[in-house]
Short mmCIF file of C-alpha atoms in Angstrom, two decimals:
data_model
loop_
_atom_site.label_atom_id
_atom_site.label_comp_id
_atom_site.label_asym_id
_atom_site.label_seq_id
_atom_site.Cartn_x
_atom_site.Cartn_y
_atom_site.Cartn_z
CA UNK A 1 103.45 104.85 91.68
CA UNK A 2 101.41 102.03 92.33
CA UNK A 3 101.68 98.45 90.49
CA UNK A 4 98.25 96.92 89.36
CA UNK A 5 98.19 93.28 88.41
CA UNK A 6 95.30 90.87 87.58
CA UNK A 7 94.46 87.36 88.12
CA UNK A 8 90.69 86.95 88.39
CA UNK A 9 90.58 89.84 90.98
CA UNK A 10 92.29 92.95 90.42
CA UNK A 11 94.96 93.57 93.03
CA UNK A 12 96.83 97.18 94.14
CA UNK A 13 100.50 97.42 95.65
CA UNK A 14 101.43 100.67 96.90
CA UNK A 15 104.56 101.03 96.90
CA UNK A 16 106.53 100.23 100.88
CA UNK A 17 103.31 98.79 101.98
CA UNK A 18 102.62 96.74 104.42
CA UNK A 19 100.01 93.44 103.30
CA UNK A 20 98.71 90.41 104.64
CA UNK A 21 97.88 87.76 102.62
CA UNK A 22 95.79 84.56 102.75
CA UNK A 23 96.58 81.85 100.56
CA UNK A 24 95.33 78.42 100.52
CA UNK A 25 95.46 74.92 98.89
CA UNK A 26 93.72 74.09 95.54
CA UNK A 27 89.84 72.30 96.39
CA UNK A 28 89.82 73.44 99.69
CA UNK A 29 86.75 75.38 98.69
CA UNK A 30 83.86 74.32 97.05
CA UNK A 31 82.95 75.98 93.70
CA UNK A 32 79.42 76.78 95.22
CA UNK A 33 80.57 77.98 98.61
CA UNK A 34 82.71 80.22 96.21
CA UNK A 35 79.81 81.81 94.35
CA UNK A 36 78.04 82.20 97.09
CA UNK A 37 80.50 84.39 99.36
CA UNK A 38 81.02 86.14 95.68
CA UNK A 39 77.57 86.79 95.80
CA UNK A 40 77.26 87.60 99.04
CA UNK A 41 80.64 90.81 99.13
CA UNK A 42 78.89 91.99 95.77
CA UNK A 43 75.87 92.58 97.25
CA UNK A 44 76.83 93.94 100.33
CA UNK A 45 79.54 96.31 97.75
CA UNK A 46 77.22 97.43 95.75
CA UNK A 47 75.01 99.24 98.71
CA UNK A 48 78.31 100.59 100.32
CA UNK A 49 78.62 104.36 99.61
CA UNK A 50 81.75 105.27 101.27
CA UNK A 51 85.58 103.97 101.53
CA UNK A 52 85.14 103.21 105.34
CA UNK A 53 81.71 101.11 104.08
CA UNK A 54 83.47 99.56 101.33
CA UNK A 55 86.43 98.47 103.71
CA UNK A 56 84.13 97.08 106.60
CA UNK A 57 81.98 95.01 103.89
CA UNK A 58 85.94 93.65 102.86
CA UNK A 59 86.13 92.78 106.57
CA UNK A 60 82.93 91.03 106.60
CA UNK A 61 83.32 89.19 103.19
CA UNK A 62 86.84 88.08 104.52
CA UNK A 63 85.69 86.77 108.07
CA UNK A 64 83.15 84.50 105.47
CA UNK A 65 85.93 83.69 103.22
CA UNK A 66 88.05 82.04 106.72
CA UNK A 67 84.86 80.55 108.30
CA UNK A 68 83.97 78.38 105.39
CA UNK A 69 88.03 77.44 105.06
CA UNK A 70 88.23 76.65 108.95
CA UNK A 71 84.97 74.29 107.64
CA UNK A 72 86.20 73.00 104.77
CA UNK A 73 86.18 69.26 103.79
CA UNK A 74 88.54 69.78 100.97
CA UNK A 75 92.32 68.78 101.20
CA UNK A 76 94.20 69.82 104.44
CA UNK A 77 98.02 68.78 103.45
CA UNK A 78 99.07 71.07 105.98
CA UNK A 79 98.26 69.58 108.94
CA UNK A 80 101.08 66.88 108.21
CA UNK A 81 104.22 68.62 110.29
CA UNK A 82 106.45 68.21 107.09
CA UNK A 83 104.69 69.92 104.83
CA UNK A 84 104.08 72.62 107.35
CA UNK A 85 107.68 72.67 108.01
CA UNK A 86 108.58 72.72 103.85
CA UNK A 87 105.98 76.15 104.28
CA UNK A 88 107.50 77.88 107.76
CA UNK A 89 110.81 77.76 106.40
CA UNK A 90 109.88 78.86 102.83
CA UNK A 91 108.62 81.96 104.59
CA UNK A 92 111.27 82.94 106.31
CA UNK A 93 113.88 82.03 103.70
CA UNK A 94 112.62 85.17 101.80
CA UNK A 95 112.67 87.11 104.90
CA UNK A 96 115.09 90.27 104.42
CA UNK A 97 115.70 88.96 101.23
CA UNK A 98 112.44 89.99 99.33
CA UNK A 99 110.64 91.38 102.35
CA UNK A 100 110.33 92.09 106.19
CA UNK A 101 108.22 89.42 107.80
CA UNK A 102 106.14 90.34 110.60
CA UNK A 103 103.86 87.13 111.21
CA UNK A 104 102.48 84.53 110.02
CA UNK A 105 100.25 81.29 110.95
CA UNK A 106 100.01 77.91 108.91
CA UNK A 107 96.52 75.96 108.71
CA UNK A 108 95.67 72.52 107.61
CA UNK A 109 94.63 73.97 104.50
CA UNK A 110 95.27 78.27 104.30
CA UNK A 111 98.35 80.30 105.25
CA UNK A 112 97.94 83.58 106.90
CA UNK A 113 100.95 85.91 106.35
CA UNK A 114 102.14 89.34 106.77
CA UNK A 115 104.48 91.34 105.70
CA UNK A 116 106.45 93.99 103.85
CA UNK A 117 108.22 93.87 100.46
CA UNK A 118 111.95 95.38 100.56
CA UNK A 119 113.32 98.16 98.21
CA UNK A 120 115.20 96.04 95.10
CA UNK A 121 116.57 99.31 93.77
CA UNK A 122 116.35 102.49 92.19
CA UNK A 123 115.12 102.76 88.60
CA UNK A 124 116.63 104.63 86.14
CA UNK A 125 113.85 107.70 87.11
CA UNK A 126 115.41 107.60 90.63
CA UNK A 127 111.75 106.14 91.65
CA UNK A 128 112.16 103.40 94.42
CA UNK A 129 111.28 100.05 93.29
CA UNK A 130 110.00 97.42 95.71
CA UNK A 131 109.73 93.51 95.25
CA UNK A 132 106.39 92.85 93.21
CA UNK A 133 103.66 90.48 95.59
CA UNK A 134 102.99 89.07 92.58
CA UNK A 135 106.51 87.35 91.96
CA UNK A 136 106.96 86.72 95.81
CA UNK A 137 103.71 84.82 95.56
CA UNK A 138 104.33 83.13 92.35
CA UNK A 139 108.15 82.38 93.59
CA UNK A 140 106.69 81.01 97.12
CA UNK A 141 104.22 79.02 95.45
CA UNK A 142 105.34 77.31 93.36
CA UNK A 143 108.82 76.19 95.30
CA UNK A 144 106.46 75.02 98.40
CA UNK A 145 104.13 73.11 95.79
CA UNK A 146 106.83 71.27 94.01
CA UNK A 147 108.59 70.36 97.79
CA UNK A 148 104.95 69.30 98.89
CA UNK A 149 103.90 67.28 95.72
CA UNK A 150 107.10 65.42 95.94
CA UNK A 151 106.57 64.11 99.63
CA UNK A 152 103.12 63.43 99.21
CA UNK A 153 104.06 61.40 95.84
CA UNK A 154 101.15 63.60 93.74
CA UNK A 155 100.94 65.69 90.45
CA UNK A 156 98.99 68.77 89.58
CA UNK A 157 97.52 72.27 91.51
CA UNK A 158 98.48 72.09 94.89
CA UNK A 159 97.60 76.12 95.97
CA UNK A 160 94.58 77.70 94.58
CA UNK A 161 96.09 80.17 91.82
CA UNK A 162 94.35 83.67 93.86
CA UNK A 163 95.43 85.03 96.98
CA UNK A 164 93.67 87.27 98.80
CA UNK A 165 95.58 90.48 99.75
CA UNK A 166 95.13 93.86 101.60
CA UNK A 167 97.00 96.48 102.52
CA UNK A 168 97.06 96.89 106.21
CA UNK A 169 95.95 101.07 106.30
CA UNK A 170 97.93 102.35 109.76
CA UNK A 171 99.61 100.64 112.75
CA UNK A 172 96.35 100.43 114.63
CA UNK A 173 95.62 98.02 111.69
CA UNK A 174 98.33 96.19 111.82
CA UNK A 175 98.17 95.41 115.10
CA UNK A 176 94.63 94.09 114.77
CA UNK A 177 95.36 91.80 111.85
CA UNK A 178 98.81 90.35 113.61
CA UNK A 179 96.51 89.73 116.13
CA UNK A 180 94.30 87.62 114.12
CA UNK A 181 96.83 86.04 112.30
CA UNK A 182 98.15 84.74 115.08
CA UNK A 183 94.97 83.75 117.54
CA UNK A 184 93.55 81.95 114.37
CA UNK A 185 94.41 78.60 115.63
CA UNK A 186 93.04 79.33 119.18
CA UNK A 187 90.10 80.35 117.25
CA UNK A 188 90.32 77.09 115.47
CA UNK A 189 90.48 75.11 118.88
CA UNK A 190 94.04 73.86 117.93
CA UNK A 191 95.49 75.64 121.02
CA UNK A 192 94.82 77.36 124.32
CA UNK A 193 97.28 79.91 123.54
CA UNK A 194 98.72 80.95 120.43
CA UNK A 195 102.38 80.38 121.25
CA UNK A 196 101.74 77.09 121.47
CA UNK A 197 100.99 76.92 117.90
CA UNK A 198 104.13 75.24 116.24
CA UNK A 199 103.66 76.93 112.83
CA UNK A 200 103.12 80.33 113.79
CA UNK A 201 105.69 83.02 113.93
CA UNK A 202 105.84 86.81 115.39
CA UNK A 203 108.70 89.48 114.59
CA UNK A 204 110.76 89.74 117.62
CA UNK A 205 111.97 93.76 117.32
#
């Protein structure tokens, strides 16, 4: 069984999946820039006839979606080291606890993450039932935004409410997006090499 949730997008969870998830701070985006990458994945959707073209037009809209944030003008809290720090460690706090984390990299204004949601339990049915994305996002969320409001002395949104999620298909996948997670600040021109990235993190094992 698969849980289904809604925000503004719909969202899928199979259940022991692996996802990776890119959140990011409220404003970083413009409202127009918004529309028009919108625009821009519906129109490229609504020509795709197969899964594989529907999944490479995802790709696309995505490598838009972390352009314009790598541009943005809007807020970029995370750049100060404690608020990055307040993030890393909310991360892998929940680690083994809620899920397995395999990597993740923290921007001045977006978080790339990946990782696995554990088994909670077995329902009554004897189905397996995994930790929900939904309440590990709300959960992370909202503790990181109250720790990050209070050192920056502010009120109000400080993540954008969506996140965008996918589930990573096979290993080849995974390997690919780990990848980009963590050369994202090289890409960036933060670093020369990713390890030298201070808020990035790889599984060991």
């Amino acid at each position: 069984m698969e849980e289904f949730y809604k925000r503004k997008l719909p969202h899928m969870q199979p259940k022991g999946a692996t996802l990776f998830v890119t959140f990011r701070l409220a404003g970083s985006l413009p409202q127009a820039a918004i529309a028009q990458l919108r625009a821009a994945r519906e129109t490229e959707m609504h020509v795709a006839t197969t899964n594989e073209d529907r999944y490479l037009a995802e790709r696309r809209h995505f490598g838009r979606f972390d352009e314009q944030l790598h541009q943005s003008t809007g807020p970029h809290y995370l750049q100060q080291p404690a608020l990055a720090q307040i993030v890393a460690d909310s991360l892998h706090h929940r680690n083994q606890r809620v899920y397995r984390l395999d990597a993740f990299t923290i921007l001045s204004n977006h978080v790339h993450v990946v990782f696995a949601p554990l088994q909670k339990g077995v329902h009554l049915d004897d189905t397996t039932q995994f930790h929900k994305l939904s309440k590990i996002m709300q959960s992370l969320k909202r503790h990181t935004a109250q720790e990050c409001n209070k050192l920056l002395g502010r009120q109000g949104a400080f993540w954008q409410a969506e996140s965008y999620d996918h589930i990573v298909r096979d290993e080849a996948e995974w390997e690919r997006i780990v990848w980009y997670v963590l050369n994202n600040p090289v890409k960036a021109g933060l670093v020369s090499e990713w390890e030298e990235w201070p808020y990035t993190y790889l599984r060991s094992d």
